[in-house]
């Protein structure tokens, strides 16, 4: 061992002890407090993207590091966490994030929405209703809803500050003119509390109506882009569309879940010679079968 | 030598009309919609000497010591409703700079610009915050540029370019936006079957017509035209000019037309100012200017145009 | 083994982890010791510490070994480790003139004040692969003179200092300032530097935010930013003249929480670069030069040179072009690599929504044709 590293080791060992132990919920307390402060600001200004000092997490940027930081910053000993990816508790990334939260805190895990106090999700809102005592944490890859129409960050900041969203409206107009429908798929841009146009992660349009005047708090975390934002309970969330052009959620004519028979949940397709459909929300589907 | 005066400081310490400079008498009109006083724009750092040693008498707008450009200085004029004022001069004379400073495309270095449609002209719009200035562009003041790429999004359809100011003004009904856009395109003689084509596929003349349609979308009281027909084929330019002339007759607009072309000035304006090396050298009724130009530079320009 | 729709996702993940660990740790070759990594892969370790923003050679070596040599993965391990540590103190301001140099190159003058030190560099070494070294790196004869140089920068907890009699090395920006040829951008208000780990920087950002972003940036990304600005479709850079390229050691000190005195807590190596720029813009003082600055942890000249070039380019640009946004937003190795690799995650909900819209567009198209 070189002199150089020996010195570093000894000083680090003094700080961390021989076997460094990780703190409760991974992050040190100061970091968690900083994130909570950003979240309070986000709740106070619905839909506004609050910059925060995003930490490097044990999962990579783009893999839910923002949602994870929020969950870890708000979690306490009494919490119970549910984590889904694409609606599935058993998706690899859901499993990975859930074990990180659980193993670093010792709190309970669940797959049932009604048992959870924190639901962390990527790309879905659970089909089951959530209540006032629950928090939905959504992982956000791209927090900026206007990036498709503007790339320059100074200009984007200006557009939000002045509520100048005409470029977005023009893009919706052009879409409708060219395609006959508005083709925006997931992450549909919404006006939150009548003020900020906000990116709704990439949840499907199917889930958007459940954000409007919801009983629960939704926290959005974009770790890579270092932004958090929020939709507080009982807040207006209006998908941007024209007065005479209806907002359309996903539909599949005549499709039903091959497992539970549902036709009123978000279904995903399994292609093949005989395509079939299943509920994306696996916990919901399982309970329907058991009922 | 490296000091750049702030707007306020510049007003007080730099030579203006009051400082006894050679200035051209300004024609004042009753109830001006646009009132421009002592407008100045300098690129680079400058001093009092930069102002005193540039302009027509020195044959340059460039300060030889600092390399700065006195693009416009001590520009004054009024425009009333239903009236069109021309700004004429060769390229580099500062005429487009004046228009851009009024439009808010560029910050003016100094001056006072009031619009009757904004708080009854009680405030100098040059001192407004950028957001408020931009909002003037939605329904108070429109600009048609020589280069359509400045006034239009070329990758957007003709209809979409008109939808932009409409949605900015709060329009949210797709059908009504379509109707309004179609109506404006009809008035500017753009074939309606091209309404859903992107503007990049349009000819130069057609692009200018779309720009005009867009500029008029929210019925602004003020229209600024910057070389609106320059670069177009003569026959196309004549058609666009004819359109503009008819629209100006129909609408009660206050208009500023910047052009190097006396044919444009003659056809559209009642009064005009002549600029050379960043300064106004003559302010006259258009008819008078064309018949009896006073300043040697105006005489040269008119002679060239008549040749 | 089903991965995607992943029933039994946890089992799959655990088996993947086991497989990685087993094949790595059970390899038939001798175990790679940490001092081998710090001692023999010095530049890799330096690069990783620089991009991680953490001076900890032993931990960096640990990360290299755990990550099987994947630099981005090793940087991730280091930074994620840092996230678990509390912040005890803020370092006191360090004067880069106190550096004990191991290397110094001054391209701008033939005879700068003080020596040029070629030092530990392969700049002028023929790049010939050495087949004779295949079985063993030969032991080399010891040069006492060089050992002395090295001892000057031995990492001890004592304050390092240049040995007595060390010639003065005036930096080129100071020389130009004395000649009256340098734009003076020093400021007297001493603002707190922007801490990019506390608050994300976005354009327009203070210079300290740009510099600390670049100090942690991925080396390749920074080199590419520089080169695309030279040869790419949208360039905003001149070629500059380098005033200084230095590599050496600095000591780090903090204020003692109780006594209030200055305490040296360790030493670290940095690379420092000054890039001298010829000014020719209309708003610039053409009678002067300006200087761009680069400094990063460890020995990484490529990175520090790119940084100094981009620093002055950004300043001259005045955040008019997209350059500043490119530097601030696109050069972090973990951000870009993480987002790139996230494309491997399941996306079947979003993809289902896309298919649904494709069908809707076709239906609308057919309806319009019927009308």
PDB file of N, CA, C and O in Angstrom, chain A residues 158 162 166 169-170 173-174 176-178 242-245, chain B residues 131 134 155-157 160 164 172-175 178 196 198:
ATOM      1  N   UNK A 158     -38.073  31.919 -19.276  1.00  0.00           N
ATOM      2  CA  UNK A 158     -38.887  33.098 -19.580  1.00  0.00           C
ATOM      3  C   UNK A 158     -40.340  32.705 -19.875  1.00  0.00           C
ATOM      4  O   UNK A 158     -41.275  33.321 -19.375  1.00  0.00           O
ATOM      5  N   UNK A 162     -43.492  34.040 -17.674  1.00  0.00           N
ATOM      6  CA  UNK A 162     -44.519  34.923 -18.231  1.00  0.00           C
ATOM      7  C   UNK A 162     -45.789  34.152 -18.591  1.00  0.00           C
ATOM      8  O   UNK A 162     -46.701  34.722 -19.171  1.00  0.00           O
ATOM      9  N   UNK A 166     -47.852  30.034 -25.812  1.00  0.00           N
ATOM     10  CA  UNK A 166     -48.448  29.988 -27.148  1.00  0.00           C
ATOM     11  C   UNK A 166     -47.720  28.997 -28.061  1.00  0.00           C
ATOM     12  O   UNK A 166     -48.347  28.371 -28.910  1.00  0.00           O
ATOM     13  N   UNK A 169     -49.350  25.791 -27.567  1.00  0.00           N
ATOM     14  CA  UNK A 169     -50.669  25.764 -28.213  1.00  0.00           C
ATOM     15  C   UNK A 169     -50.540  25.613 -29.721  1.00  0.00           C
ATOM     16  O   UNK A 169     -51.323  24.910 -30.358  1.00  0.00           O
ATOM     17  N   UNK A 170     -49.541  26.300 -30.292  1.00  0.00           N
ATOM     18  CA  UNK A 170     -49.344  26.168 -31.740  1.00  0.00           C
ATOM     19  C   UNK A 170     -48.996  24.722 -32.081  1.00  0.00           C
ATOM     20  O   UNK A 170     -49.491  24.174 -33.068  1.00  0.00           O
ATOM     21  N   UNK A 173     -52.132  22.832 -32.078  1.00  0.00           N
ATOM     22  CA  UNK A 173     -52.898  23.199 -33.277  1.00  0.00           C
ATOM     23  C   UNK A 173     -52.356  22.462 -34.500  1.00  0.00           C
ATOM     24  O   UNK A 173     -53.103  21.854 -35.271  1.00  0.00           O
ATOM     25  N   UNK A 174     -51.016  22.502 -34.646  1.00  0.00           N
ATOM     26  CA  UNK A 174     -50.394  21.866 -35.811  1.00  0.00           C
ATOM     27  C   UNK A 174     -50.651  20.354 -35.816  1.00  0.00           C
ATOM     28  O   UNK A 174     -50.903  19.749 -36.851  1.00  0.00           O
ATOM     29  N   UNK A 176     -53.152  18.719 -34.484  1.00  0.00           N
ATOM     30  CA  UNK A 176     -54.558  18.461 -34.837  1.00  0.00           C
ATOM     31  C   UNK A 176     -54.775  18.664 -36.348  1.00  0.00           C
ATOM     32  O   UNK A 176     -55.464  17.876 -37.001  1.00  0.00           O
ATOM     33  N   UNK A 177     -54.157  19.703 -36.894  1.00  0.00           N
ATOM     34  CA  UNK A 177     -54.328  19.984 -38.323  1.00  0.00           C
ATOM     35  C   UNK A 177     -53.723  18.854 -39.162  1.00  0.00           C
ATOM     36  O   UNK A 177     -54.327  18.365 -40.105  1.00  0.00           O
ATOM     37  N   UNK A 178     -52.516  18.444 -38.787  1.00  0.00           N
ATOM     38  CA  UNK A 178     -51.827  17.461 -39.619  1.00  0.00           C
ATOM     39  C   UNK A 178     -52.377  16.060 -39.443  1.00  0.00           C
ATOM     40  O   UNK A 178     -52.435  15.279 -40.374  1.00  0.00           O
ATOM     41  N   UNK A 242     -57.995  22.078 -26.851  1.00  0.00           N
ATOM     42  CA  UNK A 242     -58.870  23.166 -27.263  1.00  0.00           C
ATOM     43  C   UNK A 242     -60.282  22.939 -26.730  1.00  0.00           C
ATOM     44  O   UNK A 242     -60.690  21.801 -26.450  1.00  0.00           O
ATOM     45  N   UNK A 243     -61.040  24.038 -26.604  1.00  0.00           N
ATOM     46  CA  UNK A 243     -62.388  23.943 -26.047  1.00  0.00           C
ATOM     47  C   UNK A 243     -63.248  22.961 -26.847  1.00  0.00           C
ATOM     48  O   UNK A 243     -64.141  22.323 -26.304  1.00  0.00           O
ATOM     49  N   UNK A 244     -62.981  22.859 -28.157  1.00  0.00           N
ATOM     50  CA  UNK A 244     -63.826  22.035 -29.006  1.00  0.00           C
ATOM     51  C   UNK A 244     -63.105  20.762 -29.461  1.00  0.00           C
ATOM     52  O   UNK A 244     -63.509  20.124 -30.430  1.00  0.00           O
ATOM     53  N   UNK A 245     -61.994  20.418 -28.793  1.00  0.00           N
ATOM     54  CA  UNK A 245     -61.293  19.160 -29.112  1.00  0.00           C
ATOM     55  C   UNK A 245     -61.176  18.366 -27.816  1.00  0.00           C
ATOM     56  O   UNK A 245     -60.497  18.791 -26.884  1.00  0.00           O
TER      57      UNK A 245
ATOM     58  N   UNK B 131     -40.868  41.537 -20.206  1.00  0.00           N
ATOM     59  CA  UNK B 131     -42.113  40.776 -20.333  1.00  0.00           C
ATOM     60  C   UNK B 131     -43.251  41.672 -20.810  1.00  0.00           C
ATOM     61  O   UNK B 131     -44.017  41.313 -21.709  1.00  0.00           O
ATOM     62  N   UNK B 134     -42.799  42.497 -24.425  1.00  0.00           N
ATOM     63  CA  UNK B 134     -43.187  41.391 -25.315  1.00  0.00           C
ATOM     64  C   UNK B 134     -44.698  41.304 -25.451  1.00  0.00           C
ATOM     65  O   UNK B 134     -45.218  40.992 -26.514  1.00  0.00           O
ATOM     66  N   UNK B 155     -41.153  26.323 -40.110  1.00  0.00           N
ATOM     67  CA  UNK B 155     -41.543  24.918 -40.034  1.00  0.00           C
ATOM     68  C   UNK B 155     -42.988  24.724 -39.598  1.00  0.00           C
ATOM     69  O   UNK B 155     -43.407  23.585 -39.371  1.00  0.00           O
ATOM     70  N   UNK B 156     -43.715  25.811 -39.448  1.00  0.00           N
ATOM     71  CA  UNK B 156     -45.108  25.748 -38.996  1.00  0.00           C
ATOM     72  C   UNK B 156     -46.006  26.155 -40.163  1.00  0.00           C
ATOM     73  O   UNK B 156     -45.602  26.921 -41.039  1.00  0.00           O
ATOM     74  N   UNK B 157     -47.247  25.663 -40.184  1.00  0.00           N
ATOM     75  CA  UNK B 157     -48.160  25.986 -41.279  1.00  0.00           C
ATOM     76  C   UNK B 157     -48.555  27.462 -41.245  1.00  0.00           C
ATOM     77  O   UNK B 157     -48.367  28.145 -40.226  1.00  0.00           O
ATOM     78  N   UNK B 160     -50.970  27.853 -38.515  1.00  0.00           N
ATOM     79  CA  UNK B 160     -50.316  27.779 -37.209  1.00  0.00           C
ATOM     80  C   UNK B 160     -49.598  29.066 -36.856  1.00  0.00           C
ATOM     81  O   UNK B 160     -49.574  29.479 -35.692  1.00  0.00           O
ATOM     82  N   UNK B 164     -50.544  31.381 -33.481  1.00  0.00           N
ATOM     83  CA  UNK B 164     -49.601  31.796 -32.432  1.00  0.00           C
ATOM     84  C   UNK B 164     -50.067  33.064 -31.711  1.00  0.00           C
ATOM     85  O   UNK B 164     -50.311  33.032 -30.502  1.00  0.00           O
ATOM     86  N   UNK B 172     -58.875  29.761 -27.461  1.00  0.00           N
ATOM     87  CA  UNK B 172     -58.737  28.347 -27.104  1.00  0.00           C
ATOM     88  C   UNK B 172     -59.711  27.453 -27.878  1.00  0.00           C
ATOM     89  O   UNK B 172     -59.878  26.294 -27.547  1.00  0.00           O
ATOM     90  N   UNK B 173     -60.384  28.028 -28.882  1.00  0.00           N
ATOM     91  CA  UNK B 173     -61.365  27.247 -29.643  1.00  0.00           C
ATOM     92  C   UNK B 173     -60.781  26.949 -31.020  1.00  0.00           C
ATOM     93  O   UNK B 173     -60.562  27.859 -31.827  1.00  0.00           O
ATOM     94  N   UNK B 174     -60.492  25.665 -31.261  1.00  0.00           N
ATOM     95  CA  UNK B 174     -59.823  25.257 -32.495  1.00  0.00           C
ATOM     96  C   UNK B 174     -60.587  25.755 -33.731  1.00  0.00           C
ATOM     97  O   UNK B 174     -60.011  26.338 -34.643  1.00  0.00           O
ATOM     98  N   UNK B 175     -61.890  25.540 -33.740  1.00  0.00           N
ATOM     99  CA  UNK B 175     -62.695  25.918 -34.899  1.00  0.00           C
ATOM    100  C   UNK B 175     -62.640  27.416 -35.161  1.00  0.00           C
ATOM    101  O   UNK B 175     -62.492  27.860 -36.302  1.00  0.00           O
ATOM    102  N   UNK B 178     -59.309  28.464 -36.541  1.00  0.00           N
ATOM    103  CA  UNK B 178     -59.267  28.129 -37.975  1.00  0.00           C
ATOM    104  C   UNK B 178     -60.016  29.180 -38.799  1.00  0.00           C
ATOM    105  O   UNK B 178     -59.541  29.615 -39.845  1.00  0.00           O
ATOM    106  N   UNK B 196     -52.767  24.906 -44.667  1.00  0.00           N
ATOM    107  CA  UNK B 196     -52.177  23.859 -43.834  1.00  0.00           C
ATOM    108  C   UNK B 196     -50.822  23.380 -44.361  1.00  0.00           C
ATOM    109  O   UNK B 196     -50.341  22.312 -43.990  1.00  0.00           O
ATOM    110  N   UNK B 198     -46.698  24.038 -44.581  1.00  0.00           N
ATOM    111  CA  UNK B 198     -45.712  24.779 -43.792  1.00  0.00           C
ATOM    112  C   UNK B 198     -45.138  25.913 -44.634  1.00  0.00           C
ATOM    113  O   UNK B 198     -45.000  25.802 -45.860  1.00  0.00           O
TER     114      UNK B 198
END
